C-alpha cells in the first residue's frame, strides 16, 4: 500500500490580537524597530519556533497546531475529530494550501480536491449553469470535465428548471444542493472534506453521506472532518483526535470517538466549578447546594444509558430531598423533565455524591440540563438550589438506523412498541 | 456515477497527474513565480475574467451602454468647461481630444480600483481553495478591456464625424494599450497586496485617482506644462501612455519619445517591484485577511 498523505511535524503559529498595526504609532514603531534591530527580531522568531512543542501560547502567539505527524495510506478514509479550536480547520487549511505552516512538512501524492465549503465562489448574479462552471473550475476541474458531467450534476442537484436563473433567486437549499452536486463530481485521488454535512436538511445530509460512502468505497483517500460522530463512525474506520493542536489519539474510530467524548465531558466541568455558577433564581437558600455535577455516557453511545453524579453539600441540617432535571435542546427549548426518588440529605457541613442512572430517549442533537434540589416534603415546591446550562450531552442517531430522524417527528424517541403476537383473523 | 469517475481517472492518468506530489512547507522569503502552475490555472483565470465581465452590468437596463455613456458624458462636460468657458487650445477638436484622453484613463482608473480590491474582494475564495493568488489581480485587468473596446468603436464614430483619418501611427495603439494594462497591473498589485494588511489603501485609492487625473494630460494638452516640469511630469507613467495614444490616433506632432520612455521605465519599475512584493506576502493573505 502506498502512502497518500504524509504529515511530518507540522506546526502552525498565529499571532494573537490584531495582525496588523492598529495605529500609526504602532506602525511607526514597527518600521523603526525593523530598521534598527533587524537582527534581534529574527533571532527572537527563531527561538520561539524552536520552542514549538513547549506551550500553546508564546507571548503574543498561539500555536494552532503543534508538531502534528501522521500518515494516511492510499484508499484510507480517515476522520478527524476534536473540539472547536483543537486545530482541525487549521490542519485542513494547511493541507489545502490555503495557508502555510510555520514549520514542518506535508506531502500529498495525487490530485487533491479540498471541499471546505459548499458552493465556493458562487456569484449571485450569474445563472446556475454559469456557476457550475465557475465553482467546478475553482475546485480544480477542467472545462471539459465539467461539460461532460453537466447533466449528471444538474440531475443530482435537482435544479434543472432553474439552470438559467441567477443564483441569487435560489433558495438556500438549492444553492447548497448545487454546490454539493459540483463537488460530488470531482474525481480527485485525495479528497479533503470539512463539515459539509453540517448544512442542509436531514434528507440532504443523508444524500451527502451516501455520496461520500461511494467515494470512500471507490478507493480514494479521504480526510473527513466532522462534529457528527455518527457520520464519522459510518464513514471511517480510523480517526485522528486533535486536542489543543496536538494528536491526542490516532487509531480505531470507535476508540477515537470514546476518547473524544470523554475529553469533551471532562473539558466542560473543568471550565468552571458548579459551586460558582450563577444560579437560575435569586433568593435560593442553598441549605443544600451543588458542588459538582458530572454526566457520563456509559456503555455504547448508540444506546442511551446515562450516569450522572451530583455532589451535594449540606450547609445546615436538612430533610430528604429530590432532584428535578429539565432537559433543553440546542435552541433552549425545554424538551422534558424528570424527578428523582427522594434521597437522604448529607449531615450538616458534609458532602455526598449521589449517582443516578438515567435514559434520555431523544431525537439526535445537542442537549443540556437544568437541575434543582427540592425539599421532598414540600412536594418539590421548596427549592434549595438550582443551576442551568449544565451537563451537556449529545444524542447520536444509531448508525444502523437508516430511517434517520425528521424534525417533524418531534424531540422524543418514544419506546418502541412491542409486538406481542399476531393472530390470523378471518374478515 | 461510477462510470464518470472511472473515465475521469483515465483522464487524470493521461495527463500524468497521478504521480503529482504536492509538498507543503513553510514559505521561503523569496520564491520565483511558478509559471507552469500559473498555466495550469489558466481556466480559472479565464473564468474569473469572464465572471466579472458578464456580471458587471447584470440587471442594468443600459448594460454595456454605460461603458460608452460614462466617457461620452465626461467628455461633454469637459468640452463645456475647457472649450467653451475656459478656452484651451488643442490641435484636434476638443471633444475627440478629451475622449481620446479619457479612454486610457478610464481604463486605468477602473482597473486600478478593481485590481486594488481584487484580493480582499476575493477573500471568500482565498480562504477556501488554493490557487496561485496572482490570478485574482490578473483577472481584474481584463474587465475594463471590454469597455475599452466599446469606447474605441465610439471614438471611430466621433473621428468620422470630425473627418479625421488616422495615419499609419494607428498601428502603435496596441503598444500603448499594453503599457496601460501593465501600468494598472503594476500599481494595482502593489496596492492590492498592501490593502490586505492596511485597508487604508482601499480608502485612499479613489482619492488618489481623482488627484492623479489632473496630473495627466487629459483635459489639457501637454504643451501647457512648462518645460522645467516636464521631466518630473514624465515620471507619471500615464503621461506617456495618454500622449502616445493620442499621437497614434491623430498622428499630430510626434510626442516626446524621451518622456514616453521615462514613463515606461517607471511602469516597469513599479510592476517588477510589485510582483516581488506580492510574491513575498501572498503566503500570509489567508491569515491576515
XYZ file of C-alpha atoms in Angstrom:
716
model
C 0.000 0.000 0.000
C 1.419 3.368 -0.940
C 1.325 6.363 1.307
C -1.026 9.031 0.124
C -0.626 11.701 2.773
C 2.478 12.090 4.888
C 2.436 14.729 7.583
C 5.636 15.371 9.437
C 5.967 17.646 12.477
C 3.531 20.135 11.020
C 3.087 23.266 13.121
C 1.210 26.477 12.623
C 1.530 29.578 14.716
C -0.819 32.523 14.670
C -0.220 35.959 16.007
C -2.631 36.904 18.763
C -4.548 40.132 18.620
C -4.521 42.420 15.624
C -2.496 41.033 12.768
C -1.624 44.470 11.560
C -0.513 47.689 13.120
C -3.510 49.115 14.934
C -2.384 52.707 14.775
C 0.102 54.935 13.056
C 2.236 54.930 16.196
C 2.457 51.157 16.264
C 3.246 51.116 12.581
C 5.995 53.680 13.046
C 7.388 51.698 15.983
C 7.354 48.509 13.961
C 9.060 50.111 10.990
C 11.708 51.799 13.124
C 12.193 48.630 15.135
C 12.738 46.659 11.996
C 15.206 49.207 10.641
C 17.366 49.322 13.743
C 17.026 45.904 15.357
C 16.730 43.686 12.364
C 18.987 41.032 13.846
C 17.189 40.813 17.161
C 13.722 40.279 15.702
C 14.706 37.406 13.502
C 16.616 35.874 16.363
C 13.538 36.045 18.563
C 11.369 34.487 15.888
C 13.840 31.685 15.532
C 13.821 30.994 19.237
C 10.065 30.887 19.500
C 9.757 28.434 16.646
C 12.253 26.213 18.427
C 10.014 26.088 21.425
C 7.168 24.960 19.244
C 6.478 21.949 21.392
C 6.609 23.624 24.754
C 3.442 25.580 25.156
C 0.381 26.669 23.268
C 0.813 30.374 23.626
C 4.144 32.100 23.500
C 3.679 35.708 24.421
C 1.698 37.202 21.577
C 1.497 33.968 19.608
C -0.777 30.995 19.539
C 0.126 27.548 18.293
C -2.927 26.287 16.470
C -1.077 23.105 15.559
C 1.982 21.703 17.243
C 4.085 19.066 15.555
C 1.364 17.000 14.055
C 2.602 13.811 12.449
C 0.646 11.019 10.837
C 0.377 9.135 7.579
C -2.566 8.037 5.527
C -2.370 5.156 3.080
C -3.950 5.310 -0.303
C -7.602 4.339 -0.164
C -7.961 5.023 3.554
C -10.824 7.078 4.893
C -9.659 8.895 7.974
C -11.804 11.035 10.223
C -10.503 13.999 12.141
C -12.383 14.947 15.275
C -11.718 17.385 18.044
C -13.341 20.172 19.938
C -13.736 23.627 18.468
C -10.306 25.186 18.425
C -8.471 21.879 18.531
C -6.835 22.639 15.201
C -8.976 20.665 12.765
C -9.699 23.555 10.462
C -6.130 24.759 10.594
C -4.933 21.309 9.575
C -7.334 21.227 6.650
C -6.333 24.715 5.626
C -2.699 23.697 5.628
C -3.368 20.571 3.606
C -5.481 22.579 1.169
C -2.607 25.046 0.810
C -4.790 27.951 1.808
C -2.337 28.906 4.481
C 1.253 27.864 5.106
C 2.781 26.029 8.043
C 5.197 27.745 10.393
C 7.345 24.637 10.451
C 7.188 21.026 9.400
C 6.251 19.401 6.161
C 3.460 17.520 4.461
C 3.321 15.580 1.228
C 0.224 14.712 -0.732
C 0.523 12.210 -3.560
C -2.030 12.658 -6.324
C -4.655 15.135 -7.355
C -6.089 16.861 -4.299
C -9.541 18.346 -4.021
C -10.469 20.082 -0.832
C -14.011 20.897 -0.042
C -14.049 23.310 2.847
C -17.333 24.862 1.846
C -20.212 24.066 -0.430
C -20.548 26.407 -3.391
C -17.254 28.268 -3.096
C -17.120 31.269 -5.385
C -20.775 31.272 -6.381
C -21.604 34.611 -7.870
C -25.175 35.684 -7.079
C -25.674 37.485 -10.382
C -24.691 34.523 -12.546
C -27.025 31.717 -13.516
C -26.939 28.225 -12.109
C -25.242 26.870 -15.214
C -22.595 29.581 -15.169
C -21.948 28.960 -11.510
C -21.490 25.239 -12.078
C -18.622 26.059 -14.396
C -17.268 28.684 -12.067
C -17.440 26.504 -8.979
C -16.088 23.438 -10.768
C -13.125 25.351 -12.120
C -12.394 26.838 -8.731
C -12.377 23.357 -7.238
C -9.876 22.280 -9.868
C -11.905 20.635 -12.644
C -11.159 21.394 -16.252
C -13.834 22.838 -18.521
C -14.149 19.575 -20.422
C -14.697 17.580 -17.258
C -17.488 19.911 -16.216
C -19.055 19.960 -19.671
C -19.100 16.193 -19.748
C -20.696 15.854 -16.337
C -23.015 18.839 -16.517
C -26.133 16.723 -16.958
C -25.218 14.475 -14.041
C -24.514 17.459 -11.838
C -27.780 19.161 -12.653
C -29.720 15.976 -12.119
C -28.048 15.316 -8.784
C -28.828 18.846 -7.615
C -32.378 18.706 -8.922
C -32.346 22.269 -10.232
C -32.806 21.583 -13.958
C -35.709 24.018 -14.158
C -33.738 26.877 -12.657
C -30.497 26.339 -14.532
C -30.726 29.684 -16.313
C -31.916 31.661 -13.311
C -29.449 33.797 -11.362
C -28.300 32.011 -8.248
C -29.415 34.925 -6.076
C -33.003 33.818 -6.702
C -32.286 30.295 -5.488
C -33.423 29.162 -2.080
C -30.538 28.488 0.239
C -31.261 24.763 -0.036
C -30.980 24.858 -3.820
C -27.688 26.696 -3.602
C -26.277 24.112 -1.235
C -27.526 21.237 -3.386
C -25.981 22.707 -6.496
C -22.728 23.330 -4.687
C -22.572 19.807 -3.369
C -23.515 18.350 -6.735
C -20.488 20.005 -8.300
C -18.231 18.855 -5.510
C -19.623 15.328 -5.717
C -18.455 15.087 -9.298
C -14.883 15.998 -8.562
C -12.735 12.980 -9.066
C -9.568 13.525 -7.129
C -7.248 10.930 -5.678
C -7.336 12.695 -2.334
C -10.499 14.318 -1.033
C -10.436 16.645 1.945
C -13.869 17.442 3.356
C -14.809 19.800 6.160
C -18.187 19.756 7.880
C -20.055 19.769 4.604
C -22.714 17.645 6.169
C -23.451 20.318 8.731
C -25.527 22.290 6.248
C -28.788 21.425 4.621
C -31.731 19.394 5.813
C -31.662 15.832 7.022
C -32.538 14.444 3.611
C -29.652 16.335 2.035
C -27.240 15.222 4.714
C -28.136 11.606 4.060
C -27.531 12.105 0.376
C -24.138 13.638 1.060
C -23.286 10.775 3.332
C -24.248 8.247 0.672
C -22.109 10.049 -1.864
C -19.163 10.180 0.479
C -19.567 6.495 1.139
C -19.377 5.684 -2.554
C -16.306 7.889 -2.913
C -14.737 6.088 0.005
C -15.542 2.714 -1.493
C -14.028 3.617 -4.850
C -10.536 3.588 -3.357
C -9.960 7.305 -2.924
C -8.135 8.681 0.046
C -10.484 10.773 2.143
C -9.820 13.069 5.075
C -13.098 13.825 6.744
C -13.659 16.396 9.472
C -16.941 16.432 11.295
C -18.659 17.005 14.585
C -21.244 14.466 13.617
C -19.867 11.391 15.293
C -22.455 9.142 13.717
C -21.276 10.006 10.223
C -17.656 9.735 11.269
C -18.426 6.255 12.522
C -20.310 5.352 9.377
C -17.605 6.524 7.000
C -14.301 5.906 8.645
C -12.521 3.120 10.403
C -9.632 5.232 11.530
C -9.750 8.547 13.332
C -7.294 11.166 14.490
C -8.386 13.062 17.595
C -6.900 16.518 17.854
C -6.692 18.309 21.156
C -5.064 21.670 21.758
C -3.280 21.450 18.428
C -1.781 18.028 19.033
C -2.676 14.487 18.125
C -4.405 13.111 21.207
C -5.277 9.782 19.652
C -4.794 8.063 16.332
C -6.412 4.758 15.617
C -9.628 2.799 15.521
C -12.696 5.022 15.084
C -14.733 3.519 17.926
C -11.935 4.097 20.383
C -11.266 7.545 18.983
C -14.874 8.585 19.391
C -14.787 7.466 23.016
C -11.599 9.408 23.629
C -13.211 12.439 22.071
C -16.402 12.163 24.121
C -14.525 11.690 27.380
C -12.390 14.681 26.611
C -15.431 16.728 25.795
C -17.184 15.970 29.057
C -14.212 16.461 31.298
C -13.382 19.616 29.407
C -16.728 21.081 30.330
C -16.510 20.562 34.051
C -13.008 21.994 34.089
C -14.084 25.322 32.772
C -15.882 26.457 35.912
C -16.827 24.890 39.168
C -20.511 24.166 39.669
C -20.455 25.801 43.088
C -19.513 29.120 41.487
C -22.003 29.010 38.620
C -24.582 31.752 38.590
C -27.929 30.454 39.885
C -31.124 30.445 37.870
C -33.144 32.226 40.548
C -32.201 34.739 43.140
C -33.050 34.130 46.780
C -32.213 30.447 46.901
C -31.485 29.455 50.455
C -28.807 26.945 49.430
C -29.012 24.983 52.629
C -28.320 22.176 50.232
C -26.149 23.115 47.295
C -24.462 21.579 44.258
C -20.713 21.264 44.470
C -20.136 19.225 41.342
C -22.146 17.687 38.546
C -20.949 15.034 36.129
C -22.744 13.351 33.287
C -21.273 10.313 31.614
C -22.474 8.408 28.652
C -21.734 4.893 29.732
C -21.698 1.813 27.615
C -22.159 2.372 23.903
C -23.303 5.833 22.885
C -25.802 4.324 20.472
C -27.890 3.067 23.362
C -28.866 5.846 25.684
C -27.876 4.981 29.235
C -26.508 7.939 31.082
C -24.977 8.108 34.513
C -24.898 11.341 36.385
C -23.323 12.187 39.641
C -24.360 15.102 41.793
C -22.097 16.135 44.616
C -24.191 17.951 47.206
C -23.157 19.765 50.335
C -25.461 20.455 53.250
C -24.924 23.810 54.901
C -27.400 23.054 57.652
C -29.448 20.113 58.830
C -31.939 19.290 56.044
C -34.740 16.859 55.411
C -34.906 14.437 52.489
C -34.690 15.956 49.046
C -35.243 15.097 45.423
C -33.640 16.346 42.217
C -35.605 17.804 39.321
C -33.967 17.752 35.908
C -35.173 19.583 32.850
C -33.543 18.817 29.526
C -33.203 21.641 26.994
C -32.402 21.335 23.312
C -29.807 23.407 21.459
C -32.384 26.170 20.918
C -33.014 26.465 24.667
C -36.455 24.923 24.390
C -37.368 22.615 27.253
C -37.780 19.083 25.938
C -38.817 17.205 29.029
C -38.338 16.848 32.752
C -37.809 14.088 35.225
C -37.643 13.806 39.000
C -35.522 11.503 41.065
C -36.568 9.446 44.024
C -36.170 11.119 47.340
C -32.766 10.792 48.915
C -31.385 11.460 52.318
C -29.531 14.752 52.722
C -25.930 14.745 53.946
C -25.469 15.691 57.549
C -24.811 19.350 58.197
C -21.453 20.562 56.879
C -20.794 17.409 54.844
C -20.778 16.440 51.171
C -22.126 13.374 49.463
C -22.019 12.037 45.924
C -25.300 10.797 44.538
C -25.160 8.524 41.494
C -28.120 8.080 39.204
C -28.742 6.123 36.045
C -30.975 7.765 33.519
C -32.017 7.394 29.941
C -32.945 10.197 27.601
C -34.653 8.802 24.530
C -34.423 11.905 22.423
C -34.011 12.901 18.817
C -30.400 13.290 17.660
C -28.948 16.594 18.693
C -27.168 18.569 21.375
C -28.818 18.949 24.767
C -28.089 20.361 28.166
C -29.850 20.288 31.515
C -31.079 22.470 34.330
C -31.089 20.745 37.684
C -32.614 21.687 41.037
C -32.607 20.358 44.582
C -36.055 20.457 46.096
C -37.400 19.614 49.517
C -39.165 16.266 49.276
C -41.745 17.049 51.924
C -42.957 20.207 50.160
C -43.740 18.181 47.006
C -40.811 19.799 45.279
C -42.091 23.334 45.788
C -39.342 24.491 48.074
C -36.123 24.727 46.125
C -32.737 24.720 47.817
C -30.520 25.200 44.798
C -30.860 25.312 41.044
C -28.355 25.565 38.214
C -28.946 25.665 34.468
C -26.835 25.050 31.362
C -25.026 22.131 32.932
C -24.402 18.527 31.941
C -24.310 18.909 28.162
C -24.728 15.765 26.119
C -25.208 14.682 22.553
C -27.629 12.161 21.195
C -26.413 10.353 18.113
C -28.621 8.517 15.766
C -27.526 4.902 15.735
C -25.623 4.281 12.539
C -27.773 1.239 11.948
C -30.871 3.410 11.956
C -31.367 4.104 8.276
C -34.663 5.875 8.780
C -32.907 8.964 10.071
C -34.883 11.361 12.172
C -37.095 14.071 10.732
C -37.601 17.287 12.610
C -41.349 16.826 12.255
C -41.231 13.689 14.349
C -40.662 15.737 17.471
C -37.890 15.684 20.024
C -38.687 12.458 21.852
C -37.990 8.941 20.726
C -40.806 7.062 22.320
C -40.113 3.498 23.405
C -40.569 1.002 20.606
C -43.965 -0.736 20.730
C -43.530 -4.440 21.394
C -45.212 -6.917 19.098
C -46.947 -9.385 21.391
C -48.345 -11.809 18.874
C -50.102 -11.772 15.537
C -53.137 -13.936 15.072
C -54.806 -14.823 11.819
C -58.320 -13.456 11.633
C -60.930 -14.022 9.039
C -62.759 -10.987 7.836
C -21.696 7.989 -11.287
C -19.167 5.171 -11.231
C -18.814 5.391 -14.990
C -17.995 9.057 -14.758
C -15.456 8.522 -12.056
C -13.632 5.826 -13.987
C -13.348 7.891 -17.121
C -12.109 10.823 -15.141
C -9.439 8.707 -13.534
C -8.297 7.693 -17.002
C -8.138 11.321 -17.854
C -6.013 12.031 -14.816
C -3.591 9.295 -15.804
C -3.410 10.699 -19.306
C -2.042 13.996 -18.160
C 0.275 12.198 -15.749
C -1.143 13.825 -12.654
C -1.410 10.530 -10.829
C 2.219 10.927 -9.816
C 1.764 14.547 -8.852
C 3.182 15.240 -5.412
C 2.174 18.320 -3.502
C 4.699 19.385 -0.919
C 3.585 21.697 1.849
C 6.338 23.564 3.616
C 6.847 26.884 5.351
C 7.167 29.597 2.715
C 10.648 30.786 1.955
C 11.181 34.507 1.795
C 11.743 34.568 -1.901
C 10.168 32.288 -4.477
C 10.056 32.741 -8.205
C 6.614 32.698 -9.763
C 5.698 29.205 -10.812
C 4.817 29.909 -14.420
C 3.964 26.292 -15.139
C 1.481 26.255 -12.300
C 0.044 29.542 -13.455
C -0.521 27.974 -16.844
C -2.353 25.053 -15.233
C -4.723 27.528 -13.648
C -5.486 29.326 -16.918
C -9.074 28.012 -16.848
C -9.622 29.731 -13.535
C -8.140 32.935 -14.890
C -10.472 32.955 -17.889
C -13.428 32.072 -15.747
C -12.870 34.804 -13.164
C -12.304 37.219 -16.009
C -15.487 36.115 -17.692
C -17.392 36.173 -14.402
C -16.531 39.810 -13.842
C -17.215 40.798 -17.407
C -20.572 39.096 -17.557
C -21.693 40.132 -14.079
C -20.551 43.732 -14.491
C -23.745 45.138 -15.919
C -26.300 42.469 -14.970
C -29.688 43.797 -14.031
C -28.994 47.153 -15.602
C -31.157 48.355 -18.461
C -28.460 50.223 -20.305
C -25.923 47.486 -19.574
C -22.753 47.924 -21.559
C -24.158 51.196 -22.827
C -22.700 52.588 -19.614
C -19.257 51.875 -20.975
C -19.895 54.477 -23.684
C -22.127 56.801 -21.714
C -19.638 57.478 -18.953
C -16.754 58.769 -21.087
C -19.161 60.453 -23.531
C -20.805 62.455 -20.743
C -17.434 63.245 -19.133
C -16.061 64.405 -22.472
C -19.164 66.556 -22.990
C -18.713 68.228 -19.610
C -15.007 68.777 -20.221
C -15.820 70.258 -23.612
C -18.259 72.649 -21.991
C -15.813 73.712 -19.288
C -12.491 73.709 -21.106
C -13.532 74.627 -24.588
C -16.478 76.968 -24.023
C -15.933 78.514 -20.558
C -12.143 78.334 -20.402
C -10.619 78.174 -23.827
C -7.841 75.626 -24.084
C -6.144 75.443 -27.448
C -5.828 71.922 -28.835
C -4.663 70.690 -32.213
C -7.706 68.470 -32.684
C -11.324 69.370 -31.908
C -11.747 69.347 -28.150
C -14.439 66.611 -27.903
C -12.305 63.940 -29.559
C -9.232 65.297 -27.805
C -10.879 64.806 -24.441
C -12.486 61.488 -25.355
C -9.200 60.033 -26.602
C -7.505 61.147 -23.407
C -10.292 59.809 -21.215
C -10.296 56.335 -22.749
C -6.925 55.102 -21.443
C -7.504 56.998 -18.223
C -10.900 55.436 -17.558
C -9.475 52.017 -18.285
C -6.601 52.736 -15.944
C -8.710 54.061 -13.093
C -11.349 51.303 -13.341
C -8.680 48.637 -13.476
C -6.648 50.150 -10.677
C -9.711 50.225 -8.438
C -10.634 46.688 -9.452
C -7.157 45.254 -9.007
C -6.718 47.000 -5.660
C -9.872 45.373 -4.326
C -9.186 42.041 -6.019
C -7.505 40.161 -3.187
C -9.704 41.495 -0.391
C -12.766 41.060 -2.603
C -11.700 37.517 -3.369
C -11.349 36.592 0.290
C -14.257 34.151 0.039
C -12.220 32.193 -2.485
C -8.894 32.841 -0.886
C -9.841 31.274 2.418
C -11.478 28.214 0.864
C -9.400 26.999 -2.044
C -5.844 27.039 -3.222
C -4.855 28.712 -6.450
C -1.968 30.992 -7.394
C -3.065 34.218 -5.717
C -1.784 36.347 -8.586
C -4.729 35.085 -10.650
C -7.050 37.426 -8.733
C -5.408 40.712 -9.762
C -4.643 39.365 -13.236
C -8.274 38.505 -13.884
C -9.368 42.035 -12.971
C -7.398 43.807 -15.658
C -9.453 42.208 -18.402
C -12.799 43.631 -17.296
C -12.007 47.162 -18.404
C -10.728 45.990 -21.785
C -14.231 45.135 -22.950
C -15.384 48.618 -22.088
C -12.300 49.997 -23.747
C -13.109 48.191 -26.978
C -16.652 49.562 -26.958
C -15.347 53.061 -26.363
C -12.995 52.578 -29.256
C -15.929 51.989 -31.581
C -17.475 55.176 -30.249
C -14.221 57.020 -30.898
C -14.146 55.824 -34.500
C -17.632 57.219 -34.992
C -16.608 60.515 -33.452
C -13.470 60.721 -35.596
C -15.512 60.056 -38.690
C -17.843 62.867 -37.643
C -14.941 65.282 -37.322
C -13.442 63.820 -40.510
C -10.196 62.629 -39.012
C -8.435 59.755 -40.737
C -5.721 58.158 -38.629
C -2.368 57.546 -40.292
C -0.050 54.576 -40.060
C 0.723 55.537 -36.483
C -2.553 53.857 -35.534
C -0.634 50.573 -35.594
C 1.074 51.668 -32.373
C -2.215 51.630 -30.453
C -1.837 48.062 -29.150
C 1.560 49.042 -27.767
C 0.099 51.898 -25.748
C -2.890 49.868 -24.645
C -0.449 47.199 -23.499
C 1.532 49.722 -21.483
C -1.679 50.993 -19.891
C -2.574 47.440 -18.866
C 0.874 46.891 -17.373
C 0.743 50.211 -15.557
C -2.632 49.455 -13.993
C -1.376 45.996 -13.094
C 1.874 47.279 -11.608
C 0.276 49.830 -9.312
C -2.685 47.554 -8.653
C -0.526 44.654 -7.489
C 1.266 46.854 -5.005
C -1.954 48.334 -3.730
C -3.918 45.082 -3.544
C -1.167 43.383 -1.550
C -0.959 46.342 0.798
C -4.736 46.518 1.041
C -4.842 43.060 2.630
C -2.999 44.355 5.643
C -3.870 48.030 5.581
C -7.393 48.749 4.469
C -6.408 52.417 4.391
C -5.264 51.696 0.850
C -8.795 50.957 -0.299
C -9.917 54.264 1.190
C -7.112 56.221 -0.392
C -7.358 54.874 -3.934
C -10.485 56.763 -5.122
C -8.937 59.968 -3.813
C -5.591 59.125 -5.387
C -7.279 58.548 -8.735
C -9.055 61.881 -8.540
C -5.811 63.754 -7.997
C -3.889 61.656 -10.456
C -6.262 62.578 -13.249
C -5.247 66.215 -13.049
C -1.598 65.204 -13.274
C -2.250 63.636 -16.676
C -2.716 65.473 -19.956
C -6.366 64.532 -20.252
C -8.320 67.779 -20.122
C -5.356 69.892 -21.240
C -2.653 69.263 -23.856
C 0.865 68.578 -22.652
C 2.014 71.807 -24.296
C 0.645 73.818 -21.360
C 3.081 72.102 -18.974
C 6.186 74.305 -18.541
C 9.375 72.739 -19.894
C 11.063 72.897 -16.488
C 8.493 70.479 -15.060
C 8.430 68.081 -17.987
C 10.912 65.545 -16.602
C 9.148 65.203 -13.259
C 5.834 65.246 -15.076
C 7.009 62.434 -17.306
C 7.689 60.203 -14.308
C 3.928 59.742 -14.150
C 3.545 56.601 -16.251
C 0.127 57.626 -17.519
C 1.563 60.737 -19.168
C 3.493 58.774 -21.756
C 0.571 56.461 -22.373
C -2.012 59.172 -22.952
C 0.308 61.228 -25.127
C 1.305 58.170 -27.139
C -2.306 57.104 -27.511
C -3.353 60.488 -28.888
C -0.400 60.582 -31.205
C -1.184 57.169 -32.676
C -4.789 58.210 -33.262
C -4.417 61.681 -34.636
C -0.841 61.456 -35.906
C -0.287 65.083 -34.943
C 3.044 66.307 -33.677
C 5.337 63.459 -32.755
C 5.341 63.042 -28.972
C 8.366 63.461 -26.775
C 9.748 59.934 -27.040
C 12.179 60.541 -24.221
C 9.266 61.237 -21.946
C 7.386 58.156 -23.106
C 10.480 56.058 -22.446
C 10.721 57.605 -18.968
C 7.065 56.794 -18.296
C 7.597 53.277 -19.464
C 10.600 52.857 -17.189
C 8.611 53.899 -14.152
C 5.878 51.444 -15.160
C 8.397 48.625 -15.448
C 9.931 49.502 -12.088
C 6.557 49.554 -10.339
C 5.404 46.340 -11.991
C 8.527 44.321 -11.237
C 8.806 45.503 -7.649
C 5.068 44.898 -7.254
C 5.396 41.296 -8.412
C 8.245 40.761 -5.955
C 6.279 42.228 -3.097
C 3.126 40.300 -3.958
C 5.033 37.027 -4.081
C 6.626 37.768 -0.752
C 3.422 38.429 1.137
C 0.923 36.201 -0.666
C 1.502 33.284 1.691
C 0.144 35.362 4.554
C -3.005 36.558 2.770
C -5.320 33.887 4.151
C -4.151 34.532 7.720
C -4.299 38.301 7.610
C -7.373 38.948 5.503
